[in-house]
Coordinates of C-alpha atoms in Angstrom, one line a residue:
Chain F
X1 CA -64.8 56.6 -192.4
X2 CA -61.5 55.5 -191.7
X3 CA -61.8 55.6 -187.8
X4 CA -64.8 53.8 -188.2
X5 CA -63.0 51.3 -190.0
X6 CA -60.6 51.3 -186.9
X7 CA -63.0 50.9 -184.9
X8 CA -64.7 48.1 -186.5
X9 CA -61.2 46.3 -187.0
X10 CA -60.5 46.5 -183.0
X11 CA -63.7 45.5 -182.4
X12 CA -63.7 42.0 -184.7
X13 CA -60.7 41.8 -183.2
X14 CA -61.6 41.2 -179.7
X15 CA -64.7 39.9 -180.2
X16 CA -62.9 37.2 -182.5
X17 CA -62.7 34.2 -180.0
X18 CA -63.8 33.1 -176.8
X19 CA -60.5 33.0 -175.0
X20 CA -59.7 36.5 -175.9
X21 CA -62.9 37.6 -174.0
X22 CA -61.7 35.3 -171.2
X23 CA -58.8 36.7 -171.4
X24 CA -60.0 40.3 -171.3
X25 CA -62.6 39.1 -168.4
X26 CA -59.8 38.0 -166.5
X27 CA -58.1 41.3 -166.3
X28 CA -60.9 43.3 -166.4
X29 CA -61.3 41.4 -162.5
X30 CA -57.6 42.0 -161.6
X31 CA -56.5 44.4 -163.8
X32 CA -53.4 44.7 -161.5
X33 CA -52.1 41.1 -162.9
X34 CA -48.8 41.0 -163.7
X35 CA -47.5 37.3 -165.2
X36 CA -46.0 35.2 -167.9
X37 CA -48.4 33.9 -171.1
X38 CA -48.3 30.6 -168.8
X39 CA -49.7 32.0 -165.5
X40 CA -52.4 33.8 -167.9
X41 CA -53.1 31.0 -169.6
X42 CA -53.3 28.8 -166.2
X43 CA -56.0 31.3 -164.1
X44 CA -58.2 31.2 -167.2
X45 CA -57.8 27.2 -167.7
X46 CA -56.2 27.6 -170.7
X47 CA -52.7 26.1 -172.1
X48 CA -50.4 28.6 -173.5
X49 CA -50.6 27.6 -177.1
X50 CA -54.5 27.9 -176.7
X51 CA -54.0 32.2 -176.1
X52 CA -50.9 32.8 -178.1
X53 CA -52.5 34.5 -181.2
X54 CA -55.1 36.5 -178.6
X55 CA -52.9 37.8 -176.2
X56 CA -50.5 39.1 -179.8
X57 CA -54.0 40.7 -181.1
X58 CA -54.7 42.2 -177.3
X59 CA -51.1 43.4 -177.4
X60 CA -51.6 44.7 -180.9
X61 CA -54.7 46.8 -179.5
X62 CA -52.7 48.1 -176.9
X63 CA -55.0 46.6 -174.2
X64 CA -52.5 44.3 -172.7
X65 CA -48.5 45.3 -173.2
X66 CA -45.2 43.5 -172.5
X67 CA -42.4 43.8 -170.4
X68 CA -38.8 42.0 -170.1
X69 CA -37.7 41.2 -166.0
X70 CA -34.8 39.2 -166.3
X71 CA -35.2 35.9 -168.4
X72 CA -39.2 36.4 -168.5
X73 CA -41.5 38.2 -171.1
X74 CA -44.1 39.6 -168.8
X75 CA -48.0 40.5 -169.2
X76 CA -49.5 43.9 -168.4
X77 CA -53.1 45.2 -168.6
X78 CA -53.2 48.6 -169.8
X79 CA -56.2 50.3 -168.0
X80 CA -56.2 53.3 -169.7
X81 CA -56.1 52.0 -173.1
X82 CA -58.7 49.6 -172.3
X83 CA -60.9 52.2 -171.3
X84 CA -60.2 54.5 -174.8
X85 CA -60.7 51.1 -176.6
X86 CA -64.2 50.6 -174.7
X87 CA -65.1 54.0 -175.9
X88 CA -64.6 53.2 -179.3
X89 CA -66.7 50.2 -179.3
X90 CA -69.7 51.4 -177.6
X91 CA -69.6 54.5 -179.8
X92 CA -69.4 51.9 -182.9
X93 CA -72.6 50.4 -181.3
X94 CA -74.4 53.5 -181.0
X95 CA -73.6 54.8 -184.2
X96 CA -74.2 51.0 -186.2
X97 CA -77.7 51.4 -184.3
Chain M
X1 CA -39.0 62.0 -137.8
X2 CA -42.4 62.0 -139.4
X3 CA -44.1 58.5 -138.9
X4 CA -45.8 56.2 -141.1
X5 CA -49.5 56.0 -139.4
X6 CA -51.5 52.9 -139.4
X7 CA -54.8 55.2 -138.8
X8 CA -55.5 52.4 -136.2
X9 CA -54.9 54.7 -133.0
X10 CA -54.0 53.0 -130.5
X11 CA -51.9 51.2 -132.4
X12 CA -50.3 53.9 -133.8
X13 CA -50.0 55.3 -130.2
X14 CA -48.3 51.7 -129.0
X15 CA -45.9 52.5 -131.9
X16 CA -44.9 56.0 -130.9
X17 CA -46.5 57.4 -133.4
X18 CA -46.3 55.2 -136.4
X19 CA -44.0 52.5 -138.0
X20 CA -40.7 54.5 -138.8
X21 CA -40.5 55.8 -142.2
X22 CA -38.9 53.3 -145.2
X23 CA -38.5 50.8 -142.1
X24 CA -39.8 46.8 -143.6
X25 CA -42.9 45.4 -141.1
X26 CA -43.8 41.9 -140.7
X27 CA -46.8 41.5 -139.4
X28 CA -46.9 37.4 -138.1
X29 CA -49.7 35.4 -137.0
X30 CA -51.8 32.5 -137.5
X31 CA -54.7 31.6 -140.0
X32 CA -58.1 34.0 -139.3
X33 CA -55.8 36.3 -136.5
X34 CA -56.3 39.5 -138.9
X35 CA -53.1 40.3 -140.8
X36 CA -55.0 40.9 -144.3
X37 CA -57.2 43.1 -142.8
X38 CA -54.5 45.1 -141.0
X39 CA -52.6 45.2 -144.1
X40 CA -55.5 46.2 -146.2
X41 CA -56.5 48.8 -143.2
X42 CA -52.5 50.1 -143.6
X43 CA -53.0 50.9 -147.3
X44 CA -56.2 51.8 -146.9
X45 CA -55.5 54.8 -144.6
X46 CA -52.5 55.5 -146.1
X47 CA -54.6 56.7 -149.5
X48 CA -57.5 58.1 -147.8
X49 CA -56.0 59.8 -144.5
X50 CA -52.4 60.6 -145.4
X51 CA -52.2 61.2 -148.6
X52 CA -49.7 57.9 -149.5
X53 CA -50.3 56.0 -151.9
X54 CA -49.6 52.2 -151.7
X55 CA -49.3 48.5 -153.6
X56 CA -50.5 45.3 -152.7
X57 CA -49.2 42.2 -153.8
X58 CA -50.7 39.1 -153.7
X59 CA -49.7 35.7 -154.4
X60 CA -54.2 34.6 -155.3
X61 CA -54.9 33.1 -158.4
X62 CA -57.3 35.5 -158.4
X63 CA -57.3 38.5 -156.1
X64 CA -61.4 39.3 -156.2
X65 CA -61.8 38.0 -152.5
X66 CA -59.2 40.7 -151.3
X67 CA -61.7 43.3 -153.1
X68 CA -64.6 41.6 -151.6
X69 CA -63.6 41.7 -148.0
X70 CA -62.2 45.2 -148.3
X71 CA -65.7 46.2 -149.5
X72 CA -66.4 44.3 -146.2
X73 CA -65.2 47.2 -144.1
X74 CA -66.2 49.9 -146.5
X75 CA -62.6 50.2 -147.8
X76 CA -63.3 50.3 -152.2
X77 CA -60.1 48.9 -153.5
X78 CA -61.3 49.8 -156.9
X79 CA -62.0 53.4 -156.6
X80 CA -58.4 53.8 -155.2
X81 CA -57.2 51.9 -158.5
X82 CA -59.0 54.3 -160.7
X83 CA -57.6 57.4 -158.8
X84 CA -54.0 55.4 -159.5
X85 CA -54.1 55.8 -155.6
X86 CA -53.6 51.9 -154.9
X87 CA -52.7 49.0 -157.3
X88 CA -53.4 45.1 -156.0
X89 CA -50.9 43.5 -158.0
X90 CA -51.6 39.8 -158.9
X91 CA -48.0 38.0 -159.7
X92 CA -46.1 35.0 -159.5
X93 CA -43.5 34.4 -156.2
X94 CA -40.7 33.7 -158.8
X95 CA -41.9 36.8 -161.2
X96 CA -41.4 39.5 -158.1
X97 CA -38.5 37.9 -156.9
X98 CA -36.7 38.1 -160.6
X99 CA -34.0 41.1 -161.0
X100 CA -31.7 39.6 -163.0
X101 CA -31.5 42.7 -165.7
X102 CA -31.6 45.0 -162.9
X103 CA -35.7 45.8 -163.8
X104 CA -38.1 44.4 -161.7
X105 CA -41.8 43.7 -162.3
X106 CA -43.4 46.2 -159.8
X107 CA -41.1 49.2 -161.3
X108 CA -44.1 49.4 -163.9
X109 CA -47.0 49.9 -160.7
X110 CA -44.4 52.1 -158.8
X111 CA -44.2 54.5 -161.6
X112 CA -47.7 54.3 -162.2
X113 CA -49.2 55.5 -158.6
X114 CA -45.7 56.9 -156.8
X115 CA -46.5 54.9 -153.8
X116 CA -45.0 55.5 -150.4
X117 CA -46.6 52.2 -148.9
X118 CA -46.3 48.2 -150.1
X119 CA -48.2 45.4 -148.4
X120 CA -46.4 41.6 -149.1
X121 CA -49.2 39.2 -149.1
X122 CA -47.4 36.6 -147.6
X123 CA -43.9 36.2 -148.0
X124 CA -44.5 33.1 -146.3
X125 CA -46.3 32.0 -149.6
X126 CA -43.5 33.2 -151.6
X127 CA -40.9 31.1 -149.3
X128 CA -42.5 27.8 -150.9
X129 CA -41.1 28.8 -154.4
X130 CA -37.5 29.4 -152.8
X131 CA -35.0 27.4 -151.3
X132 CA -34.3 28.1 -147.7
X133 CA -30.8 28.3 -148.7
X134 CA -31.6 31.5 -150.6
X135 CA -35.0 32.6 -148.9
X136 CA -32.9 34.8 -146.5
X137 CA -31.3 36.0 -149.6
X138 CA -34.2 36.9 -151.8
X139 CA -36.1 38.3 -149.1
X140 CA -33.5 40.8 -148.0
X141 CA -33.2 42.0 -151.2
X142 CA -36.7 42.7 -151.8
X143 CA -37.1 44.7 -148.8
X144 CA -33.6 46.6 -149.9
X145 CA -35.5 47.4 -153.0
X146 CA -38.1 49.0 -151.4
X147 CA -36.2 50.7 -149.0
X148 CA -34.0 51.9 -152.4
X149 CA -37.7 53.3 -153.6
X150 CA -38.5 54.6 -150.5
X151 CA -41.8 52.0 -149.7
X152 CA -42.2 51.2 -146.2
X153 CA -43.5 47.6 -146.8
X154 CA -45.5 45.5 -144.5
X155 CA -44.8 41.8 -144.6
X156 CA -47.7 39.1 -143.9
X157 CA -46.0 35.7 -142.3
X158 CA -48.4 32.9 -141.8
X159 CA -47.0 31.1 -138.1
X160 CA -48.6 27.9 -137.6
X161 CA -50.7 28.1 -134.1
X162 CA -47.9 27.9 -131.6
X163 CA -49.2 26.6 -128.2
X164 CA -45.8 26.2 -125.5
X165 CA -43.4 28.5 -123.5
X166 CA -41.1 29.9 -126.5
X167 CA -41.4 30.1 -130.4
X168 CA -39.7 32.5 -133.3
X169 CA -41.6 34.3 -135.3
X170 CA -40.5 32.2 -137.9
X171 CA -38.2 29.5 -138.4
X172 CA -36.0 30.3 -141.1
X173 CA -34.6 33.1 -139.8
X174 CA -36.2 36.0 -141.3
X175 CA -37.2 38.2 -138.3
X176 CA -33.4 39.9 -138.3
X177 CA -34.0 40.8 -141.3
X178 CA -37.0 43.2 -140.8
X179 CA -37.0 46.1 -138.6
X180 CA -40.6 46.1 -137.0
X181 CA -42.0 42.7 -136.2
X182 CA -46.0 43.1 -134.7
X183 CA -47.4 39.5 -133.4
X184 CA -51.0 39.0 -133.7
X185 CA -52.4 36.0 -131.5
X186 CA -55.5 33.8 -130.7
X187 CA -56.0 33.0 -127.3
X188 CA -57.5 31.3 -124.9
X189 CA -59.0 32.8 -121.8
X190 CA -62.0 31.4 -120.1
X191 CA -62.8 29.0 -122.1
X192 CA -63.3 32.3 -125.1
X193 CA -61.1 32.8 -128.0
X194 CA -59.5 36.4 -127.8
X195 CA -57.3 38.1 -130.3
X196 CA -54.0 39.4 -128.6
X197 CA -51.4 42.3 -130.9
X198 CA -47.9 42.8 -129.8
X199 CA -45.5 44.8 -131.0
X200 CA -42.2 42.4 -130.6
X201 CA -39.6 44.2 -132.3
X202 CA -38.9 47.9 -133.6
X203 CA -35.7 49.2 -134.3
X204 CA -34.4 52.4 -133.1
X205 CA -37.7 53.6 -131.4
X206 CA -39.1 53.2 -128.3
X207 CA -42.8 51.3 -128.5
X208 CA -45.3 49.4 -126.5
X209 CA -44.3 46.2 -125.3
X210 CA -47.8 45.2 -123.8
X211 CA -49.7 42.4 -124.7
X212 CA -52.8 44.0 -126.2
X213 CA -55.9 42.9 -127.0
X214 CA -57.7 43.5 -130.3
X215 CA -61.2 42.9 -132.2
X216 CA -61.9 42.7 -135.8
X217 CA -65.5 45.3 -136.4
X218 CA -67.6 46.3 -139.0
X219 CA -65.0 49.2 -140.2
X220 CA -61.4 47.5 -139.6
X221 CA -59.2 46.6 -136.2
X222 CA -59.5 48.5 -132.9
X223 CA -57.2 48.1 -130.2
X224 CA -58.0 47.5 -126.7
X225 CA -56.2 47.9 -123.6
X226 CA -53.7 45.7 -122.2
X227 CA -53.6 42.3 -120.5
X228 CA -53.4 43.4 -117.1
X229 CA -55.0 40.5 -115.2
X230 CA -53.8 37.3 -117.3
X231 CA -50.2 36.1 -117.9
X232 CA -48.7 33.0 -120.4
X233 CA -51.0 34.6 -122.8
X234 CA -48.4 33.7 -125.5
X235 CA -48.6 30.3 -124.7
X236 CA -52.1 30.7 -126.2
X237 CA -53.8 29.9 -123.0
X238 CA -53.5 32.5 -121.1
X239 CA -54.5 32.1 -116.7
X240 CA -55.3 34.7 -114.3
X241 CA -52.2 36.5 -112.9
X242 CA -51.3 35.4 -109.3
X243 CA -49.2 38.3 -108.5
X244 CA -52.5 40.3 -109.5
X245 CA -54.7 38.4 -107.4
X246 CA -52.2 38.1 -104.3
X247 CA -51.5 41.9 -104.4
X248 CA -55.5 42.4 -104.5
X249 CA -55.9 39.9 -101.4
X250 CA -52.5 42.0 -99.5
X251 CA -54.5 45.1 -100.1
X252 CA -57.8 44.2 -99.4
X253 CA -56.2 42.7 -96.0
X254 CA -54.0 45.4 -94.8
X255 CA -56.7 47.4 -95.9
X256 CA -59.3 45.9 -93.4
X257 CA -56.5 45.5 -90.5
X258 CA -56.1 49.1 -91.0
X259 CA -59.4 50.0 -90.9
X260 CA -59.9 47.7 -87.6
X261 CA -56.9 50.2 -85.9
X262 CA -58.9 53.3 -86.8
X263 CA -61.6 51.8 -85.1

């Protein structure tokens, strides 16, 4: 019950807006990107303040983590966790019917 | 000393076996010459033949064309990925260039596949977001950072189309501070555009210094055999070799004098 729960929360979660899925659709094509929330926000033609909240609820998920290089807070794509997370949700569709 | 093999043959055989290990590559040339593909063909082979794994960086907004034209050859980008065999990392000039904290953005992908290859795609591109003043700068301490994580990287630098008797490699004085420097060339010879590879530079081995011709085919970069007949083919219009043809006529005389004595 409760990982169905889990599951249902990561799901709304990035199902919740269109940017997020742009989001996830852009590193799902290049899941070796590596940039600030700006350079995200730019290849998806997006402004930062537009993906702010989605990229904390992608981080939150563990899909997409964060790094400090120098001055800048920088953007990973987690493929493993992505792929565990994908898991989840198609078993959530299969067993929702 | 074990080589680092291109897994283009004669390439690797005009390079004495291989670039030298941990040595820092720039591969120059024009627009459409090749150097993605011999890149791509480097990392490639490195995965699949010798067991070395390998990064490539690119400066794309979006790198699916460099997946796309791999596939071209029959070279899947992606299935190296998922066997954490290769990584195409997608970043900003400025981003790789940052080490202020003494952590740098690719130490993430380095731990990730343990590469022994990287592939710079262009530092050209990544001279436009630094002053010249400190190009030389950055750039050598890049290639000191691979060389500290024991990468042997391969540079791309876009040269504009140089038609005339002498030209560097580049113009802001970044060929001392690689150790291999391989020139890839369009020319002109009878009125046909022909690609042209030499290897201009390579520290502390002994190489090729022909001029060699080269085609693009359906699985990657073969090399052909020399230039023999044609010189000023640097100039990018290259003409038949006098010498060549005055040593044929010489021969072809003496020859038939000769002949007329035995008579």
């Amino acid at each position: 019950m409760s990982n169905l729960s889990k599951e249902m929360r990561i799901s709304e979660k990035l199902l919740g807006s269109d940017a997020k899925l742009e989001i996830l659709e852009l590193f799902h094509k290049s899941p070796g990107l590596i940039d600030r929330i700006d350079g995200v926000s730019r290849r998806i033609g997006r402004t930062p303040p537009e993906i702010e909240a989605d990229l904390k609820d992608l981080i939150g998920i563990g899909v997409l983590f964060t790094r400090t290089i120098g001055s800048f807070e920088v953007i990973y794509f987690d493929r493993k966790k992505d792929a565990e997370v994908q898991k989840q949700i198609s078993n959530l569709l299969r067993e929702g019917g | 000393m074990d080589r680092v093999k291109t897994g283009i043959a004669e390439l690797d055989k005009m390079l004495n076996g291989g670039f030298m290990q941990s040595d820092a590559v720039m591969v120059a040339g024009s627009a459409g010459t090749g150097k993605t593909t011999l890149a791509l063909q480097y990392l490639f082979n490195g995965a699949t033949q010798n067991g070395e794994n390998g990064i490539y960086v690119t400066f794309e907004q979006l790198p699916d064309q460099i997946y796309r034209d791999a596939m071209n050859f029959g070279w899947n980008l992606r299935r190296l990925e998922e066997e954490d065999k290769l990584r195409v990392v997608c970043t900003s000039p400025d981003l790789l260039l940052e080490a202020s904290d003494g952590s740098r953005l690719l130490d993430e992908p380095i731990r990730q596949v343990k590469p022994k290859r990287i592939v710079i795609d262009s530092l050209s591109h990544l001279s436009m977001y630094v002053e010249e003043t400190n190009l030389r700068k950055d750039a050598y301490q890049l290639l000191m950072y691979f060389k500290t994580k024991g990468l042997s990287s391969l540079s791309i630098w876009e040269t504009p189309q140089l038609i005339g008797q002498t030209f560097s490699v580049t113009d802001v004085g970044l060929s001392f501070l690689v150790d291999c420097i391989v020139l890839l060339r369009m020319v002109e010879i009878e009125s046909t555009m022909r690609k042209a590879l030499v290897v201009m530079k390579m520290r502390a081995s002994d190489h090729d210094r022909r001029l060699r011709e080269f085609e693009i085919e359906s699985d990657g970069i073969k090399v052909a055999g020399p230039f023999t007949h044609y010189e000023g083919i640097l100039t990018g219009s290259a003409r038949r070799s006098l010498t060549d043809d005055a040593a044929k006529a010489m021969a072809e005389a003496f020859g038939t004098r000769r002949e007329k004595a035995h008579e």
